[in-house]
CSV table of C-alpha atoms in Angstrom, one decimal:
chain,number,residue,atom,x,y,z
A,12,MET,CA,42.7,30.9,25.1
A,13,LYS,CA,40.9,30.3,21.9
A,14,THR,CA,37.1,30.7,21.9
A,15,ALA,CA,34.4,29.1,19.7
A,16,VAL,CA,30.9,30.2,19.3
A,17,VAL,CA,28.6,27.4,18.2
A,18,THR,CA,24.9,28.1,17.2
A,19,GLY,CA,22.4,25.3,17.7
A,20,ALA,CA,24.6,23.7,20.4
A,21,SER,CA,21.8,22.3,22.5
A,22,ARG,CA,21.7,18.9,20.6
A,23,GLY,CA,22.9,16.9,17.6
A,24,LEU,CA,25.8,18.1,15.6
A,25,GLY,CA,26.1,21.4,17.4
A,26,GLU,CA,26.4,19.7,20.8
A,27,ALA,CA,29.0,17.3,19.3
A,28,ILE,CA,31.0,20.2,17.8
A,29,ALA,CA,31.0,21.9,21.2
A,30,LYS,CA,32.4,18.8,22.8
A,31,LYS,CA,35.1,18.3,20.2
A,32,MET,CA,36.2,21.9,20.4
A,33,MET,CA,36.4,21.7,24.2
A,34,GLU,CA,38.5,18.5,23.8
A,35,LYS,CA,40.9,20.6,21.8
A,36,GLY,CA,41.2,23.0,24.8
A,37,ILE,CA,39.0,25.7,23.2
A,38,GLN,CA,36.4,27.6,25.3
A,39,VAL,CA,32.9,27.2,23.8
A,40,ILE,CA,29.9,29.5,23.9
A,41,GLY,CA,26.7,27.9,22.7
A,42,VAL,CA,23.8,30.0,21.2
A,43,ALA,CA,20.4,28.3,21.1
A,44,ARG,CA,16.8,28.6,22.4
A,45,LYS,CA,17.6,26.2,25.2
A,46,ASN,CA,20.6,24.9,27.0
A,47,SER,CA,22.2,21.6,26.4
A,48,ASP,CA,21.6,18.9,29.0
A,49,ASN,CA,25.2,17.6,28.7
A,50,LEU,CA,27.6,20.5,27.9
A,51,PRO,CA,27.6,22.4,31.2
A,52,SER,CA,29.2,19.5,33.0
A,53,TYR,CA,31.4,18.4,30.1
A,54,GLU,CA,35.1,18.4,30.9
A,55,GLY,CA,37.3,19.8,28.2
A,56,LYS,CA,41.1,19.8,27.8
A,57,ASP,CA,43.1,22.5,29.8
A,58,ASN,CA,39.9,23.5,31.7
A,59,ALA,CA,38.1,24.5,28.6
A,60,SER,CA,34.5,25.1,29.6
A,61,TYR,CA,31.1,25.7,28.1
A,62,THR,CA,28.9,28.8,28.4
A,63,TYR,CA,25.3,29.1,27.3
A,64,ARG,CA,23.7,32.2,25.7
A,65,TYR,CA,20.0,32.3,24.8
A,66,GLY,CA,19.3,33.2,21.2
A,67,ASP,CA,16.2,32.7,19.0
A,68,LEU,CA,17.6,32.8,15.5
A,69,GLN,CA,14.2,33.0,14.0
A,70,ASP,CA,13.8,36.5,15.6
A,71,THR,CA,16.1,38.5,13.5
A,72,ALA,CA,16.0,41.8,15.4
A,73,ALA,CA,16.7,40.0,18.7
A,74,CYS,CA,19.3,37.8,17.1
A,75,ALA,CA,21.2,40.9,15.9
A,76,LYS,CA,21.4,42.2,19.5
A,77,VAL,CA,22.6,38.8,20.8
A,78,PHE,CA,25.5,38.6,18.3
A,79,GLU,CA,26.5,42.2,18.9
A,80,LYS,CA,26.7,41.7,22.6
A,81,LEU,CA,28.4,38.4,22.3
A,82,ALA,CA,31.0,39.7,19.8
A,83,GLU,CA,31.7,42.7,22.1
A,84,ASP,CA,32.2,40.4,25.1
A,85,ILE,CA,34.5,38.1,23.3
A,86,PHE,CA,36.7,40.4,21.3
A,87,THR,CA,37.4,42.9,24.0
A,88,LYS,CA,39.0,40.1,26.0
A,89,ALA,CA,40.3,37.8,23.3
A,90,ASP,CA,44.0,37.2,22.9
A,91,ASP,CA,43.8,34.3,20.4
A,92,THR,CA,41.7,33.0,17.5
A,93,VAL,CA,38.0,33.2,17.6
A,94,TYR,CA,35.9,30.5,15.8
A,95,LEU,CA,32.3,31.3,14.7
A,96,ILE,CA,30.5,28.0,13.8
A,97,ASN,CA,27.1,28.7,12.3
A,98,ASN,CA,25.6,25.2,12.8
A,99,ALA,CA,22.0,25.9,13.6
A,100,GLY,CA,19.6,25.1,10.8
A,101,VAL,CA,16.2,23.6,9.9
A,102,VAL,CA,15.1,21.5,7.0
A,103,GLY,CA,11.4,22.3,7.0
A,104,PRO,CA,9.0,23.2,5.6
A,105,ILE,CA,9.2,20.0,3.5
A,106,ALA,CA,6.7,20.4,0.7
A,107,PRO,CA,6.4,21.4,-2.9
A,108,ALA,CA,7.2,25.1,-3.4
A,109,ASP,CA,3.5,26.1,-3.9
A,110,ALA,CA,2.6,24.7,-0.5
A,111,TYR,CA,4.7,27.1,1.6
A,112,SER,CA,3.2,29.9,3.6
A,113,LEU,CA,4.9,33.3,3.9
A,114,SER,CA,5.5,32.7,7.6
A,115,GLU,CA,7.1,29.3,7.0
A,116,TRP,CA,9.4,30.8,4.3
A,117,GLU,CA,10.5,33.7,6.5
A,118,ALA,CA,11.2,31.5,9.5
A,119,HIS,CA,13.3,29.1,7.4
A,120,MET,CA,15.4,31.8,5.8
A,121,ALA,CA,15.8,33.7,9.1
A,122,ILE,CA,17.4,30.6,10.7
A,123,ASN,CA,19.3,29.2,7.8
A,124,LEU,CA,20.6,32.3,6.0
A,125,THR,CA,19.9,35.6,7.7
A,126,ALA,CA,21.2,34.5,11.2
A,127,PRO,CA,24.6,33.2,9.8
A,128,MET,CA,25.0,36.4,7.7
A,129,LEU,CA,24.3,38.6,10.7
A,130,ALA,CA,26.7,36.7,12.9
A,131,CYS,CA,29.5,36.8,10.3
A,132,SER,CA,29.0,40.5,9.6
A,133,THR,CA,29.1,41.4,13.3
A,134,PHE,CA,32.0,39.2,14.2
A,135,LEU,CA,34.1,40.4,11.2
A,136,LYS,CA,33.6,44.0,12.4
A,137,TYR,CA,34.9,43.2,15.9
A,138,ALA,CA,37.7,41.0,14.6
A,139,LYS,CA,39.1,43.8,12.5
A,140,THR,CA,38.6,46.4,15.3
A,141,TYR,CA,40.6,44.3,17.8
A,142,ASN,CA,42.9,42.6,15.3
A,143,ILE,CA,42.0,39.1,16.4
A,144,PRO,CA,41.9,36.3,13.8
A,145,LEU,CA,38.4,35.0,13.1
A,146,VAL,CA,37.6,31.6,11.5
A,147,ILE,CA,34.1,31.3,10.2
A,148,VAL,CA,32.5,27.9,9.6
A,149,ASN,CA,29.1,27.8,7.9
A,150,VAL,CA,27.5,24.3,8.0
A,151,THR,CA,26.1,23.5,4.6
A,152,SER,CA,24.5,20.5,2.9
A,153,GLY,CA,24.7,18.5,-0.3
A,154,ALA,CA,21.2,19.9,-1.0
A,155,ALA,CA,22.9,23.2,-1.9
A,156,GLU,CA,24.3,21.6,-5.0
A,157,ARG,CA,21.4,19.5,-6.2
A,158,SER,CA,17.6,19.9,-6.5
A,159,VAL,CA,15.4,17.7,-4.3
A,160,HIS,CA,11.6,17.5,-4.5
A,161,GLY,CA,10.1,19.1,-1.4
A,162,TRP,CA,13.3,20.9,-0.4
A,163,SER,CA,13.1,24.2,-2.3
A,164,ALA,CA,13.6,26.2,0.8
A,165,TYR,CA,16.4,24.1,2.2
A,166,SER,CA,18.3,23.8,-1.0
A,167,THR,CA,17.9,27.6,-1.6
A,168,SER,CA,19.1,28.6,1.8
A,169,LYS,CA,22.1,26.3,1.8
A,170,ALA,CA,23.1,27.3,-1.7
A,171,GLY,CA,22.9,31.0,-0.7
A,172,LEU,CA,25.0,30.2,2.4
A,173,ASN,CA,27.7,28.6,0.2
A,174,ARG,CA,27.9,31.7,-2.1
A,175,TYR,CA,27.9,34.0,0.9
A,176,THR,CA,30.8,32.0,2.5
A,177,GLU,CA,32.8,32.2,-0.7
A,178,THR,CA,32.2,35.9,-1.0
A,179,VAL,CA,33.3,36.6,2.5
A,180,ALA,CA,36.5,34.5,2.0
A,181,LEU,CA,37.2,36.5,-1.2
A,182,GLU,CA,36.7,39.9,0.5
A,183,GLU,CA,38.9,39.0,3.5
A,184,ALA,CA,41.7,37.6,1.2
A,185,GLU,CA,41.6,40.8,-0.9
A,186,ALA,CA,41.7,42.9,2.2
A,187,GLY,CA,44.7,41.0,3.5
A,188,THR,CA,43.2,40.1,6.9
A,189,ASN,CA,43.9,36.9,8.8
A,190,ASN,CA,40.2,36.1,8.8
A,191,ILE,CA,39.0,32.8,7.1
A,192,ALA,CA,35.6,31.6,6.0
A,193,ILE,CA,34.8,28.0,5.0
A,194,ALA,CA,31.8,25.8,4.5
A,195,TYR,CA,31.4,22.3,6.0
A,196,ASN,CA,29.1,19.6,4.7
A,197,PRO,CA,28.5,17.0,7.5
A,198,GLY,CA,26.7,14.6,5.2
A,199,ILE,CA,23.9,12.4,6.6
A,200,MET,CA,24.0,11.8,10.4
A,201,ASP,CA,21.9,10.2,13.1
A,202,THR,CA,20.2,13.3,14.4
A,203,ASP,CA,16.8,14.7,15.1
A,204,MET,CA,16.8,16.4,11.7
A,205,GLN,CA,17.0,13.0,10.0
A,206,ALA,CA,14.1,11.8,12.1
A,207,ASP,CA,12.1,14.8,11.0
A,208,ILE,CA,12.9,14.0,7.4
A,209,ARG,CA,11.8,10.4,7.8
A,210,SER,CA,8.4,11.5,9.2
A,211,SER,CA,7.6,13.4,6.0
A,212,GLU,CA,4.6,12.5,4.0
A,213,PRO,CA,5.5,10.9,0.6
A,214,GLU,CA,3.4,13.3,-1.4
A,215,LYS,CA,5.4,16.2,0.1
A,216,PHE,CA,8.8,14.5,0.0
A,217,GLN,CA,9.4,11.9,-2.7
A,218,ASP,CA,12.7,10.7,-1.3
A,219,VAL,CA,11.3,9.8,2.2
A,220,GLN,CA,11.9,6.0,1.6
A,221,LYS,CA,15.5,6.6,0.7
A,222,PHE,CA,16.0,8.3,4.1
A,223,LYS,CA,14.3,5.5,5.9
A,224,ASP,CA,16.6,3.1,4.2
A,225,TYR,CA,19.6,5.0,5.5
A,226,VAL,CA,18.7,3.8,9.0
A,227,LYS,CA,18.1,0.2,7.9
A,228,ASN,CA,21.5,0.2,6.0
A,229,LYS,CA,23.3,1.9,8.9
A,230,SER,CA,24.4,4.7,6.6
A,231,LEU,CA,24.0,7.5,9.2
A,232,ARG,CA,27.2,8.8,10.7
A,233,ASP,CA,27.7,9.5,14.4
A,234,PRO,CA,27.6,13.3,15.0
A,235,MET,CA,30.6,12.9,17.3
A,236,PHE,CA,32.7,11.5,14.4
A,237,VAL,CA,31.5,14.3,12.0
A,238,ALA,CA,32.3,16.9,14.6
A,239,GLY,CA,35.7,15.4,15.2
A,240,VAL,CA,36.6,15.8,11.6
A,241,LEU,CA,35.7,19.5,11.7
A,242,ALA,CA,37.6,20.1,14.9
A,243,ASP,CA,40.7,18.5,13.4
A,244,VAL,CA,40.4,20.7,10.3
A,245,LEU,CA,40.1,23.8,12.5
A,246,THR,CA,43.0,23.0,14.7
A,247,GLY,CA,45.2,21.5,11.9
A,248,SER,CA,48.2,23.1,10.3
A,249,GLU,CA,46.4,25.1,7.6
A,250,ILE,CA,42.8,25.9,6.7
A,251,GLU,CA,42.0,26.7,3.1
A,252,ASN,CA,40.1,30.0,2.9
A,253,GLY,CA,36.8,29.7,1.0
A,254,LYS,CA,36.9,25.9,0.7
A,255,ARG,CA,33.8,23.7,1.0
A,256,TYR,CA,35.0,20.9,3.3
A,257,ALA,CA,33.0,17.7,3.4
A,258,VAL,CA,33.2,14.9,5.9
A,259,LYS,CA,33.1,12.3,3.0
A,260,ASP,CA,36.5,13.5,2.0
A,261,PHE,CA,38.0,12.3,5.3
A,262,VAL,CA,36.6,8.8,5.4
C-alpha cells in the first residue's frame, strides 16, 4: 500500500490533505506537535488509516532524528510509492525586516525551510537505498514570487523552498531515478493562518485590510477543496517533475 507523510497534519490544510489521501486509499502518517482531533477516527478507502508521530519542526536536531526514524520505518516495509508532503509552515513574524529578533528569524526558517530540506534529504536517501519511488510535495505560496510589506521572512523562506524543490527535481532527473519533487501553491484558504494574518497590526502589515476583505467577499477557499486538488494531482496519470502546481490552475 502507498504511504503519505504529511507535516502539520493536526489542523487546516495538513489535516485536509491527510483526509483526501486516505480517501484515495493511501496510508497517512502525520507529523506535528499535537495530534489531530479528527484524523484518528477518519475512515479512508480500502482501510487506509492514520498514524500520528510527534515532531517539533522548530527543533532542528530533534526533527532530524524524527525524520530518520520515520524514513527507516517506512522504507524498510514499503512496496509502493511513498509521498512526502511538507505542509507545515508559519507566516510570522509579521513585521518590517528591522523588527525581527534573531530567535524569531531562526524559528521561522527552521519550520519553513530547514525542516522540509531535512525531510527531503533523509527520505531521498532511503528511497534510493530501497528502490522505492518517492514523490515530494513542498507547499509554497504566492508570496515566494512577490514582495509583501511585513513578510520578508515568509517570502524568503517560500522562495528558498521553491528553488530547493526545483534543484531536487533536477538532480533526481539527471540521476535517472523515479523520484519526483513538486511545489504546490494552495492560494488563500479559510484556515487559522489567515486568522493570524487578519489580526496583524496595520503598521506591521500594510495589506491587513485586504485580507479582512477576503472574508467579507467570501474569497477564501475550503481547505478540503484545495487538498482534493492536490490529491488528484498526486494520484493522476502523470506528475510533472519540478513543476510548481497551483490550485488556481484547477478552478
